[in-house]
Amino acid sequence: MTAEIILKGQVLAFDRSPFGEGAPQDAAKVTEAVALRDGKITGTGTLEDMRTLQPTSKVVDHSDKLITAGFVDAHVHYPQTAMIASWGKRLIDWLNSYTFPEEMRFGDRAYADEIANRYLDLTVANGTTTVCSFCTIHPESVDAIFTAAQARGQRIVAGKTCMDRNAPEGLRDTAQTGYDDSKALLQKWHGVDRLSYAITPRFSPTSTPEQLQAMGALWAEHTDCLMQTHLSEQTDEIEWVKSLFPQARDYLDTYEEFGLLGARGLYGHAIYLEDRERDRLREHGASLIHCPTSNTFIGSGLFDMAGLMAEGHRIGLATDTGGGSSFSMLRTMAAAYEIGQLRGTPLHAAQLMWLATQGSAASLRMDDKVGNIAVGMEADLVVLDLASTPAISQRSDRASDLWEAIFPTIMMGDDRAIAEVWIAGKQAS
Ligand code: GUN
Ligand code: ZN
């Protein structure tokens, strides 16, 4: 166990959001070294200053590698690990054909443990240190991911996915059991070590009004918990919601009516928002979670990052494993860039890096703990090799500044770019 260490490299931190006034890159600062002790970041600055701060610490020299906060993946379904990259369907058929049969297996605790550990191995190999995950309707699936994350010292968020209609037999709870099981799991895990519970109605089509009401009541009893769900991902899904809730003003209203709209609410996808929905989400300070590889893979649509950011929305970035086609936040940043291009609003590398770290952490209301490199923050870090393949290296060789050196790794990098991962001040890979 390493209680204290100094890492030398190009240490990337953000002073503010790169989506505000001024050039995006001016929001970032790069220093020479970062010092860690007892799971926390104790300082950043010159190597000399860090040596003065921690004279007995070993120094690991990463030369010109980039040292950044660990990636934060704000919306995933860990139970979909083994069926990622399933071909050819759109959302509702994809759920029925591939997702629900796989999720059915998570009542078996041994299988849930196996996939939870496989998932955390894959994410840490990709530099992701915090995830916010849906589980399945089975309490075993929640126990499995929290147990695996706790053993690794990881800060994660997870919750039992509640569904009491429009799902197959064996994958449905009821309004009452969904409430009771969620409450018991919340009381068991929320705030234990680095673990947080998220109240998790899957989406309006798979919950009755009674279940949404029960979820809203549970959230009102536990206002410090996050609540995660899906919103306006595909147009035929939205039509379905309108037919199931004919009195609702729009999709968001099916949550709002039952107390499921709030500052600690996380709304995955949020592609086809009406003006009223945009206004209400912003007024509440709710988080929209952009899932770009999923939105192209399932054929959902193009998230309006630039417009929503300009309106002042809180936005996180996510893989949406296994609707998303990758475990990698590098690949996810690349897809966010490509979607920006398709909308005529390309994102700067500084904006992409911020979204994958501090932006996602802020969406989870954890940016005071993870997602940046600053004194007092938890020591979850990634060391990125900016020349991890011949193709990337020959391009980054020509870079005239740091952002040009980082961008080829964002666009072409994968787990080979992840040189080291640190979780709570300990080396995890
Ligand atoms: N909407 C409801 N459930 C899901 C899911 O598992 N994945 C995606 N992408 N969208 C959903
Ligand atoms: Zn999802």
Tab-separated table of N, CA, C and O and ligand atoms in Angstrom, residues 75 77 80 91 94-95 99-100 103 134 202-203 206 230 233 237 251 269 294-295 298 300 320-324, ligand 1:
chain	number	residue	atom	x	y	z
A	75	HIS	N	-23.438	7.612	-16.636
A	75	HIS	CA	-24.655	6.816	-16.926
A	75	HIS	C	-24.217	5.508	-17.585
A	75	HIS	O	-23.789	5.509	-18.744
A	77	HIS	N	-25.023	0.943	-17.583
A	77	HIS	CA	-25.785	-0.215	-17.112
A	77	HIS	C	-24.759	-1.349	-17.006
A	77	HIS	O	-24.512	-2.049	-18.000
A	80	GLN	N	-25.292	-4.789	-18.530
A	80	GLN	CA	-25.275	-4.958	-19.992
A	80	GLN	C	-23.866	-5.184	-20.531
A	80	GLN	O	-23.656	-5.167	-21.753
A	91	LEU	N	-34.151	1.331	-29.981
A	91	LEU	CA	-34.277	1.231	-28.527
A	91	LEU	C	-35.229	0.142	-28.010
A	91	LEU	O	-34.803	-0.743	-27.267
A	94	TRP	N	-34.322	-3.293	-29.116
A	94	TRP	CA	-33.016	-3.618	-28.517
A	94	TRP	C	-33.203	-4.042	-27.059
A	94	TRP	O	-32.609	-5.021	-26.596
A	95	LEU	N	-34.063	-3.312	-26.346
A	95	LEU	CA	-34.337	-3.683	-24.949
A	95	LEU	C	-34.962	-5.074	-24.884
A	95	LEU	O	-34.531	-5.929	-24.104
A	99	THR	N	-31.492	-6.830	-24.158
A	99	THR	CA	-31.214	-6.313	-22.817
A	99	THR	C	-31.978	-7.064	-21.738
A	99	THR	O	-31.387	-7.524	-20.753
A	100	PHE	N	-33.287	-7.185	-21.928
A	100	PHE	CA	-34.083	-7.804	-20.869
A	100	PHE	C	-33.686	-9.270	-20.642
A	100	PHE	O	-33.559	-9.692	-19.483
A	103	GLU	N	-30.569	-9.094	-18.545
A	103	GLU	CA	-30.806	-8.575	-17.184
A	103	GLU	C	-31.518	-9.604	-16.303
A	103	GLU	O	-31.383	-9.610	-15.087
A	134	PHE	N	-27.005	1.928	-13.476
A	134	PHE	CA	-28.251	1.213	-13.286
A	134	PHE	C	-27.880	-0.233	-12.956
A	134	PHE	O	-26.871	-0.746	-13.464
A	202	ARG	N	-36.522	2.991	-14.189
A	202	ARG	CA	-35.809	2.855	-15.476
A	202	ARG	C	-36.180	3.961	-16.452
A	202	ARG	O	-35.352	4.713	-16.899
A	203	PHE	N	-37.470	4.028	-16.812
A	203	PHE	CA	-38.041	5.132	-17.579
A	203	PHE	C	-39.560	5.002	-17.547
A	203	PHE	O	-40.084	3.952	-17.196
A	206	THR	N	-41.765	1.802	-18.422
A	206	THR	CA	-41.738	0.562	-17.639
A	206	THR	C	-42.149	0.774	-16.182
A	206	THR	O	-41.939	-0.114	-15.361
A	230	HIS	N	-34.191	7.773	-17.631
A	230	HIS	CA	-33.987	8.106	-19.048
A	230	HIS	C	-35.043	9.111	-19.488
A	230	HIS	O	-36.168	9.098	-18.981
A	233	GLU	N	-35.131	9.783	-25.527
A	233	GLU	CA	-33.984	9.212	-26.233
A	233	GLU	C	-34.305	8.975	-27.701
A	233	GLU	O	-33.482	9.239	-28.571
A	237	GLU	N	-40.154	6.250	-28.775
A	237	GLU	CA	-40.269	6.133	-27.315
A	237	GLU	C	-41.131	7.294	-26.770
A	237	GLU	O	-42.001	7.088	-25.911
A	251	TYR	N	-42.822	14.487	-21.989
A	251	TYR	CA	-42.176	13.330	-21.343
A	251	TYR	C	-41.726	13.695	-19.931
A	251	TYR	O	-41.968	12.966	-18.952
A	269	HIS	N	-29.709	10.835	-21.867
A	269	HIS	CA	-29.980	11.085	-23.288
A	269	HIS	C	-30.551	12.485	-23.546
A	269	HIS	O	-29.884	13.307	-24.141
A	294	SER	N	-23.826	5.666	-27.558
A	294	SER	CA	-25.133	5.009	-27.528
A	294	SER	C	-26.082	5.663	-28.525
A	294	SER	O	-26.828	4.991	-29.243
A	295	ASN	N	-26.031	6.986	-28.572
A	295	ASN	CA	-26.975	7.708	-29.430
A	295	ASN	C	-26.722	7.447	-30.909
A	295	ASN	O	-27.648	7.496	-31.718
A	298	ILE	N	-27.474	3.083	-31.203
A	298	ILE	CA	-28.901	2.676	-31.251
A	298	ILE	C	-29.681	3.566	-32.214
A	298	ILE	O	-30.880	3.387	-32.393
A	300	SER	N	-30.238	6.966	-32.072
A	300	SER	CA	-31.192	7.821	-31.363
A	300	SER	C	-31.250	9.247	-31.896
A	300	SER	O	-32.329	9.782	-32.127
A	320	ASP	N	-23.024	4.919	-21.404
A	320	ASP	CA	-24.276	4.153	-21.498
A	320	ASP	C	-24.015	2.704	-21.892
A	320	ASP	O	-24.802	2.108	-22.640
A	321	THR	N	-22.944	2.119	-21.409
A	321	THR	CA	-22.735	0.672	-21.569
A	321	THR	C	-24.020	-0.069	-21.199
A	321	THR	O	-24.605	0.246	-20.167
A	322	GLY	N	-24.522	-1.040	-21.978
A	322	GLY	CA	-24.118	-1.541	-23.215
A	322	GLY	C	-24.928	-1.039	-24.401
A	322	GLY	O	-24.792	-1.587	-25.485
A	323	GLY	N	-25.788	0.010	-24.231
A	323	GLY	CA	-26.360	0.682	-25.403
A	323	GLY	C	-25.250	1.445	-26.104
A	323	GLY	O	-25.211	1.536	-27.338
A	324	GLY	N	-24.344	1.983	-25.306
A	324	GLY	CA	-23.122	2.561	-25.861
A	324	GLY	C	-22.225	1.437	-26.349
A	324	GLY	O	-22.311	0.308	-25.877
B	1	GUN	N1	-34.131	3.354	-21.911
B	1	GUN	C1	-34.625	2.529	-20.966
B	1	GUN	N2	-33.746	1.563	-20.635
B	1	GUN	C2	-32.653	1.793	-21.388
B	1	GUN	C3	-31.392	1.131	-21.489
B	1	GUN	O1	-31.110	0.131	-20.833
B	1	GUN	N3	-30.528	1.660	-22.391
B	1	GUN	C4	-30.808	2.768	-23.126
B	1	GUN	N4	-29.906	3.242	-23.979
B	1	GUN	N5	-31.989	3.393	-23.046
B	1	GUN	C5	-32.895	2.907	-22.186
